[in-house]
Amino acid sequence: LTPLQVQKLHNQFVRADADKSGLVKLSDFVQKLHSAKVADEEGLFEQTLGILKRSNASQRLTGFKGFVDIVAILLPLCSTQRVAEIVDSMAAAKTQKTASQAMLQSKIGSMAALSRMSSLRDIEEEFPPEVSEGEEISLDKLLELHRLFDQIGVSGVEWI
């Protein structure tokens, strides 16, 4: 099992774990796999269901199971330590993916801010301000500007 495959199985496990206890009835997990196999292009869920059906340890297929227990059933020749390493590699891959997504979101946010700043500069060049810095303006004009800046989402402007 690759870390991505383990992650896909874990996602189904989480869906079956309605009470978030970390344990599921194996029948609930099997039901989630059945419903998800339609959208599973690589056939992982179908293979998993086949392995669970063919498992000769029927007593292992009843009751409540944790995710590591399910992986151990799917990989009967692996040691307990190896199963734990496989599950840990999935967790590490997920953490790395989350960190990458956070970095990407940060970069997107920075690019959006730069774009807004650039747009504001273009507007300032096309429409020079009606008042110069330090010049007094009426309260009506100040409120109008405040409303306009709120509408376009400009932040960081200090209002007097």
PDB file of C-alpha atoms in Angstrom:
ATOM      1  CA  LEU A   1       0.000   0.000   0.000  1.00  0.00           C
ATOM      2  CA  THR A   2       1.253   3.445  -0.891  1.00  0.00           C
ATOM      3  CA  PRO A   3       0.779   6.377   1.505  1.00  0.00           C
ATOM      4  CA  LEU A   4      -1.895   7.753  -0.863  1.00  0.00           C
ATOM      5  CA  GLN A   5      -3.790   4.434  -0.838  1.00  0.00           C
ATOM      6  CA  VAL A   6      -3.569   4.284   2.950  1.00  0.00           C
ATOM      7  CA  GLN A   7      -4.900   7.856   3.035  1.00  0.00           C
ATOM      8  CA  LYS A   8      -7.850   6.898   0.828  1.00  0.00           C
ATOM      9  CA  LEU A   9      -8.668   3.963   3.086  1.00  0.00           C
ATOM     10  CA  HIS A  10      -8.280   6.187   6.134  1.00  0.00           C
ATOM     11  CA  ASN A  11     -10.734   8.694   4.638  1.00  0.00           C
ATOM     12  CA  GLN A  12     -13.325   5.901   4.396  1.00  0.00           C
ATOM     13  CA  PHE A  13     -12.475   4.855   7.948  1.00  0.00           C
ATOM     14  CA  VAL A  14     -13.096   8.417   9.169  1.00  0.00           C
ATOM     15  CA  ARG A  15     -16.441   8.450   7.331  1.00  0.00           C
ATOM     16  CA  ALA A  16     -17.404   5.199   9.077  1.00  0.00           C
ATOM     17  CA  ASP A  17     -16.257   6.503  12.478  1.00  0.00           C
ATOM     18  CA  ALA A  18     -19.356   8.585  13.177  1.00  0.00           C
ATOM     19  CA  ASP A  19     -18.638   9.055  16.878  1.00  0.00           C
ATOM     20  CA  LYS A  20     -14.935   9.925  16.264  1.00  0.00           C
ATOM     21  CA  SER A  21     -13.802   7.268  18.749  1.00  0.00           C
ATOM     22  CA  GLY A  22     -11.108   5.847  16.496  1.00  0.00           C
ATOM     23  CA  LEU A  23     -12.993   2.544  16.320  1.00  0.00           C
ATOM     24  CA  VAL A  24     -15.526   1.371  13.756  1.00  0.00           C
ATOM     25  CA  LYS A  25     -17.692  -1.668  13.268  1.00  0.00           C
ATOM     26  CA  LEU A  26     -16.058  -3.499  10.412  1.00  0.00           C
ATOM     27  CA  SER A  27     -19.474  -3.851   8.781  1.00  0.00           C
ATOM     28  CA  ASP A  28     -19.778  -0.019   8.727  1.00  0.00           C
ATOM     29  CA  PHE A  29     -16.322   0.284   7.157  1.00  0.00           C
ATOM     30  CA  VAL A  30     -17.240  -2.317   4.518  1.00  0.00           C
ATOM     31  CA  GLN A  31     -20.451  -0.401   3.782  1.00  0.00           C
ATOM     32  CA  LYS A  32     -18.481   2.843   3.239  1.00  0.00           C
ATOM     33  CA  LEU A  33     -16.098   1.018   0.894  1.00  0.00           C
ATOM     34  CA  HIS A  34     -19.072  -0.366  -1.067  1.00  0.00           C
ATOM     35  CA  SER A  35     -20.580   3.083  -1.508  1.00  0.00           C
ATOM     36  CA  ALA A  36     -17.227   4.670  -2.429  1.00  0.00           C
ATOM     37  CA  LYS A  37     -16.032   2.022  -4.880  1.00  0.00           C
ATOM     38  CA  VAL A  38     -18.139   3.536  -7.674  1.00  0.00           C
ATOM     39  CA  ALA A  39     -15.903   6.636  -7.703  1.00  0.00           C
ATOM     40  CA  ASP A  40     -12.663   4.698  -7.072  1.00  0.00           C
ATOM     41  CA  GLU A  41     -10.844   4.734 -10.420  1.00  0.00           C
ATOM     42  CA  GLU A  42      -7.861   2.628  -9.360  1.00  0.00           C
ATOM     43  CA  GLY A  43      -9.990  -0.151  -7.849  1.00  0.00           C
ATOM     44  CA  LEU A  44      -8.452   0.093  -4.374  1.00  0.00           C
ATOM     45  CA  PHE A  45     -11.782  -0.234  -2.547  1.00  0.00           C
ATOM     46  CA  GLU A  46     -12.847  -3.219  -4.671  1.00  0.00           C
ATOM     47  CA  GLN A  47      -9.523  -4.949  -3.908  1.00  0.00           C
ATOM     48  CA  THR A  48      -9.871  -4.135  -0.219  1.00  0.00           C
ATOM     49  CA  LEU A  49     -13.376  -5.583  -0.138  1.00  0.00           C
ATOM     50  CA  GLY A  50     -12.086  -8.738  -1.851  1.00  0.00           C
ATOM     51  CA  ILE A  51      -9.304  -9.161   0.705  1.00  0.00           C
ATOM     52  CA  LEU A  52     -11.713  -8.661   3.589  1.00  0.00           C
ATOM     53  CA  LYS A  53     -14.120 -11.252   2.137  1.00  0.00           C
ATOM     54  CA  ARG A  54     -11.346 -13.790   1.547  1.00  0.00           C
ATOM     55  CA  SER A  55      -9.789 -13.328   4.965  1.00  0.00           C
ATOM     56  CA  ASN A  56      -9.800 -16.728   6.634  1.00  0.00           C
ATOM     57  CA  ALA A  57      -9.779 -15.232  10.097  1.00  0.00           C
ATOM     58  CA  SER A  58     -13.509 -14.562  10.282  1.00  0.00           C
ATOM     59  CA  GLN A  59     -13.337 -13.758  13.990  1.00  0.00           C
ATOM     60  CA  ARG A  60     -11.015 -10.857  13.062  1.00  0.00           C
ATOM     61  CA  LEU A  61     -13.730  -9.441  10.823  1.00  0.00           C
ATOM     62  CA  THR A  62     -16.302  -8.901  13.547  1.00  0.00           C
ATOM     63  CA  GLY A  63     -16.613  -6.270  16.223  1.00  0.00           C
ATOM     64  CA  PHE A  64     -14.914  -2.912  16.455  1.00  0.00           C
ATOM     65  CA  LYS A  65     -11.565  -2.197  14.817  1.00  0.00           C
ATOM     66  CA  GLY A  66      -9.110   0.664  14.767  1.00  0.00           C
ATOM     67  CA  PHE A  67      -7.538   1.769  11.513  1.00  0.00           C
ATOM     68  CA  VAL A  68      -4.241   0.013  12.278  1.00  0.00           C
ATOM     69  CA  ASP A  69      -6.191  -3.224  12.880  1.00  0.00           C
ATOM     70  CA  ILE A  70      -7.826  -2.917   9.459  1.00  0.00           C
ATOM     71  CA  VAL A  71      -4.477  -2.333   7.749  1.00  0.00           C
ATOM     72  CA  ALA A  72      -3.103  -5.383   9.587  1.00  0.00           C
ATOM     73  CA  ILE A  73      -5.971  -7.498   8.190  1.00  0.00           C
ATOM     74  CA  LEU A  74      -5.210  -6.183   4.691  1.00  0.00           C
ATOM     75  CA  LEU A  75      -1.490  -6.949   5.068  1.00  0.00           C
ATOM     76  CA  PRO A  76      -1.389 -10.243   6.993  1.00  0.00           C
ATOM     77  CA  LEU A  77       2.284 -10.928   6.174  1.00  0.00           C
ATOM     78  CA  CYS A  78       3.476  -7.600   7.616  1.00  0.00           C
ATOM     79  CA  SER A  79       4.655  -7.332  11.199  1.00  0.00           C
ATOM     80  CA  THR A  80       2.841  -5.077  13.646  1.00  0.00           C
ATOM     81  CA  GLN A  81       5.793  -2.700  13.486  1.00  0.00           C
ATOM     82  CA  ARG A  82       5.665  -2.545   9.670  1.00  0.00           C
ATOM     83  CA  VAL A  83       1.908  -1.864   9.730  1.00  0.00           C
ATOM     84  CA  ALA A  84       2.516   0.993  12.187  1.00  0.00           C
ATOM     85  CA  GLU A  85       5.242   2.381   9.867  1.00  0.00           C
ATOM     86  CA  ILE A  86       2.843   2.265   6.915  1.00  0.00           C
ATOM     87  CA  VAL A  87       0.160   4.163   8.839  1.00  0.00           C
ATOM     88  CA  ASP A  88       2.785   6.635  10.102  1.00  0.00           C
ATOM     89  CA  SER A  89       4.005   7.271   6.543  1.00  0.00           C
ATOM     90  CA  MET A  90       0.425   8.155   5.597  1.00  0.00           C
ATOM     91  CA  ALA A  91       0.243  10.593   8.506  1.00  0.00           C
ATOM     92  CA  ALA A  92       3.588  12.142   7.523  1.00  0.00           C
ATOM     93  CA  ALA A  93       2.470  12.509   3.897  1.00  0.00           C
ATOM     94  CA  LYS A  94      -0.765  14.143   5.081  1.00  0.00           C
ATOM     95  CA  THR A  95       1.169  16.584   7.298  1.00  0.00           C
ATOM     96  CA  GLN A  96       3.480  17.463   4.411  1.00  0.00           C
ATOM     97  CA  LYS A  97       0.491  17.968   2.097  1.00  0.00           C
ATOM     98  CA  THR A  98      -1.204  20.224   4.673  1.00  0.00           C
ATOM     99  CA  ALA A  99       1.988  22.300   5.043  1.00  0.00           C
ATOM    100  CA  SER A 100       2.282  22.605   1.249  1.00  0.00           C
ATOM    101  CA  GLN A 101      -1.351  23.689   0.984  1.00  0.00           C
ATOM    102  CA  ALA A 102      -0.847  26.295   3.712  1.00  0.00           C
ATOM    103  CA  MET A 103       2.204  27.662   1.893  1.00  0.00           C
ATOM    104  CA  LEU A 104       0.286  27.777  -1.380  1.00  0.00           C
ATOM    105  CA  GLN A 105      -2.634  29.597   0.282  1.00  0.00           C
ATOM    106  CA  SER A 106      -0.171  32.106   1.744  1.00  0.00           C
ATOM    107  CA  LYS A 107       1.382  32.725  -1.677  1.00  0.00           C
ATOM    108  CA  ILE A 108      -2.050  33.117  -3.273  1.00  0.00           C
ATOM    109  CA  GLY A 109      -3.004  35.621  -0.569  1.00  0.00           C
ATOM    110  CA  SER A 110       0.196  37.585  -1.165  1.00  0.00           C
ATOM    111  CA  MET A 111      -0.390  37.613  -4.905  1.00  0.00           C
ATOM    112  CA  ALA A 112      -3.955  38.821  -4.403  1.00  0.00           C
ATOM    113  CA  ALA A 113      -2.754  41.616  -2.111  1.00  0.00           C
ATOM    114  CA  LEU A 114      -0.132  42.677  -4.666  1.00  0.00           C
ATOM    115  CA  SER A 115      -2.751  42.631  -7.387  1.00  0.00           C
ATOM    116  CA  ARG A 116      -5.053  44.858  -5.318  1.00  0.00           C
ATOM    117  CA  MET A 117      -2.193  47.249  -4.588  1.00  0.00           C
ATOM    118  CA  SER A 118      -1.280  47.379  -8.278  1.00  0.00           C
ATOM    119  CA  SER A 119      -4.917  48.027  -9.184  1.00  0.00           C
ATOM    120  CA  LEU A 120      -5.097  50.862  -6.670  1.00  0.00           C
ATOM    121  CA  ARG A 121      -1.932  52.424  -8.117  1.00  0.00           C
ATOM    122  CA  ASP A 122      -3.457  52.231 -11.606  1.00  0.00           C
ATOM    123  CA  ILE A 123      -6.619  53.907 -10.336  1.00  0.00           C
ATOM    124  CA  GLU A 124      -4.610  56.633  -8.595  1.00  0.00           C
ATOM    125  CA  GLU A 125      -2.677  57.321 -11.807  1.00  0.00           C
ATOM    126  CA  GLU A 126      -5.849  57.447 -13.901  1.00  0.00           C
ATOM    127  CA  PHE A 127      -7.855  59.453 -11.355  1.00  0.00           C
ATOM    128  CA  PRO A 128      -5.614  61.688  -9.267  1.00  0.00           C
ATOM    129  CA  PRO A 129      -6.917  62.407  -5.765  1.00  0.00           C
ATOM    130  CA  GLU A 130      -9.263  65.338  -5.387  1.00  0.00           C
ATOM    131  CA  VAL A 131      -7.409  66.478  -2.293  1.00  0.00           C
ATOM    132  CA  SER A 132      -3.713  66.400  -1.537  1.00  0.00           C
ATOM    133  CA  GLU A 133      -2.195  64.909   1.596  1.00  0.00           C
ATOM    134  CA  GLY A 134      -2.550  67.168   4.620  1.00  0.00           C
ATOM    135  CA  GLU A 135      -5.332  69.211   3.034  1.00  0.00           C
ATOM    136  CA  GLU A 136      -8.497  69.581   5.073  1.00  0.00           C
ATOM    137  CA  ILE A 137     -11.708  68.039   3.726  1.00  0.00           C
ATOM    138  CA  SER A 138     -15.310  68.187   4.798  1.00  0.00           C
ATOM    139  CA  LEU A 139     -16.882  65.541   7.014  1.00  0.00           C
ATOM    140  CA  ASP A 140     -19.234  64.589   4.152  1.00  0.00           C
ATOM    141  CA  LYS A 141     -16.256  63.973   1.851  1.00  0.00           C
ATOM    142  CA  LEU A 142     -14.483  61.920   4.542  1.00  0.00           C
ATOM    143  CA  LEU A 143     -17.555  59.745   5.107  1.00  0.00           C
ATOM    144  CA  GLU A 144     -17.999  59.263   1.355  1.00  0.00           C
ATOM    145  CA  LEU A 145     -14.368  58.170   0.978  1.00  0.00           C
ATOM    146  CA  HIS A 146     -14.668  55.862   3.984  1.00  0.00           C
ATOM    147  CA  ARG A 147     -17.756  54.210   2.457  1.00  0.00           C
ATOM    148  CA  LEU A 148     -16.056  53.809  -0.922  1.00  0.00           C
ATOM    149  CA  PHE A 149     -12.918  52.266   0.557  1.00  0.00           C
ATOM    150  CA  ASP A 150     -15.027  49.869   2.628  1.00  0.00           C
ATOM    151  CA  GLN A 151     -16.852  48.777  -0.531  1.00  0.00           C
ATOM    152  CA  ILE A 152     -13.664  47.954  -2.440  1.00  0.00           C
ATOM    153  CA  GLY A 153     -12.083  46.286   0.574  1.00  0.00           C
ATOM    154  CA  VAL A 154      -9.044  48.493   1.090  1.00  0.00           C
ATOM    155  CA  SER A 155      -7.428  47.847   4.434  1.00  0.00           C
ATOM    156  CA  GLY A 156      -4.696  49.678   6.228  1.00  0.00           C
ATOM    157  CA  VAL A 157      -6.126  53.160   5.631  1.00  0.00           C
ATOM    158  CA  GLU A 158      -5.996  55.313   8.745  1.00  0.00           C
ATOM    159  CA  TRP A 159      -9.122  57.384   9.246  1.00  0.00           C
ATOM    160  CA  ILE A 160      -8.966  60.620  11.134  1.00  0.00           C
TER     161      ILE A 160
END
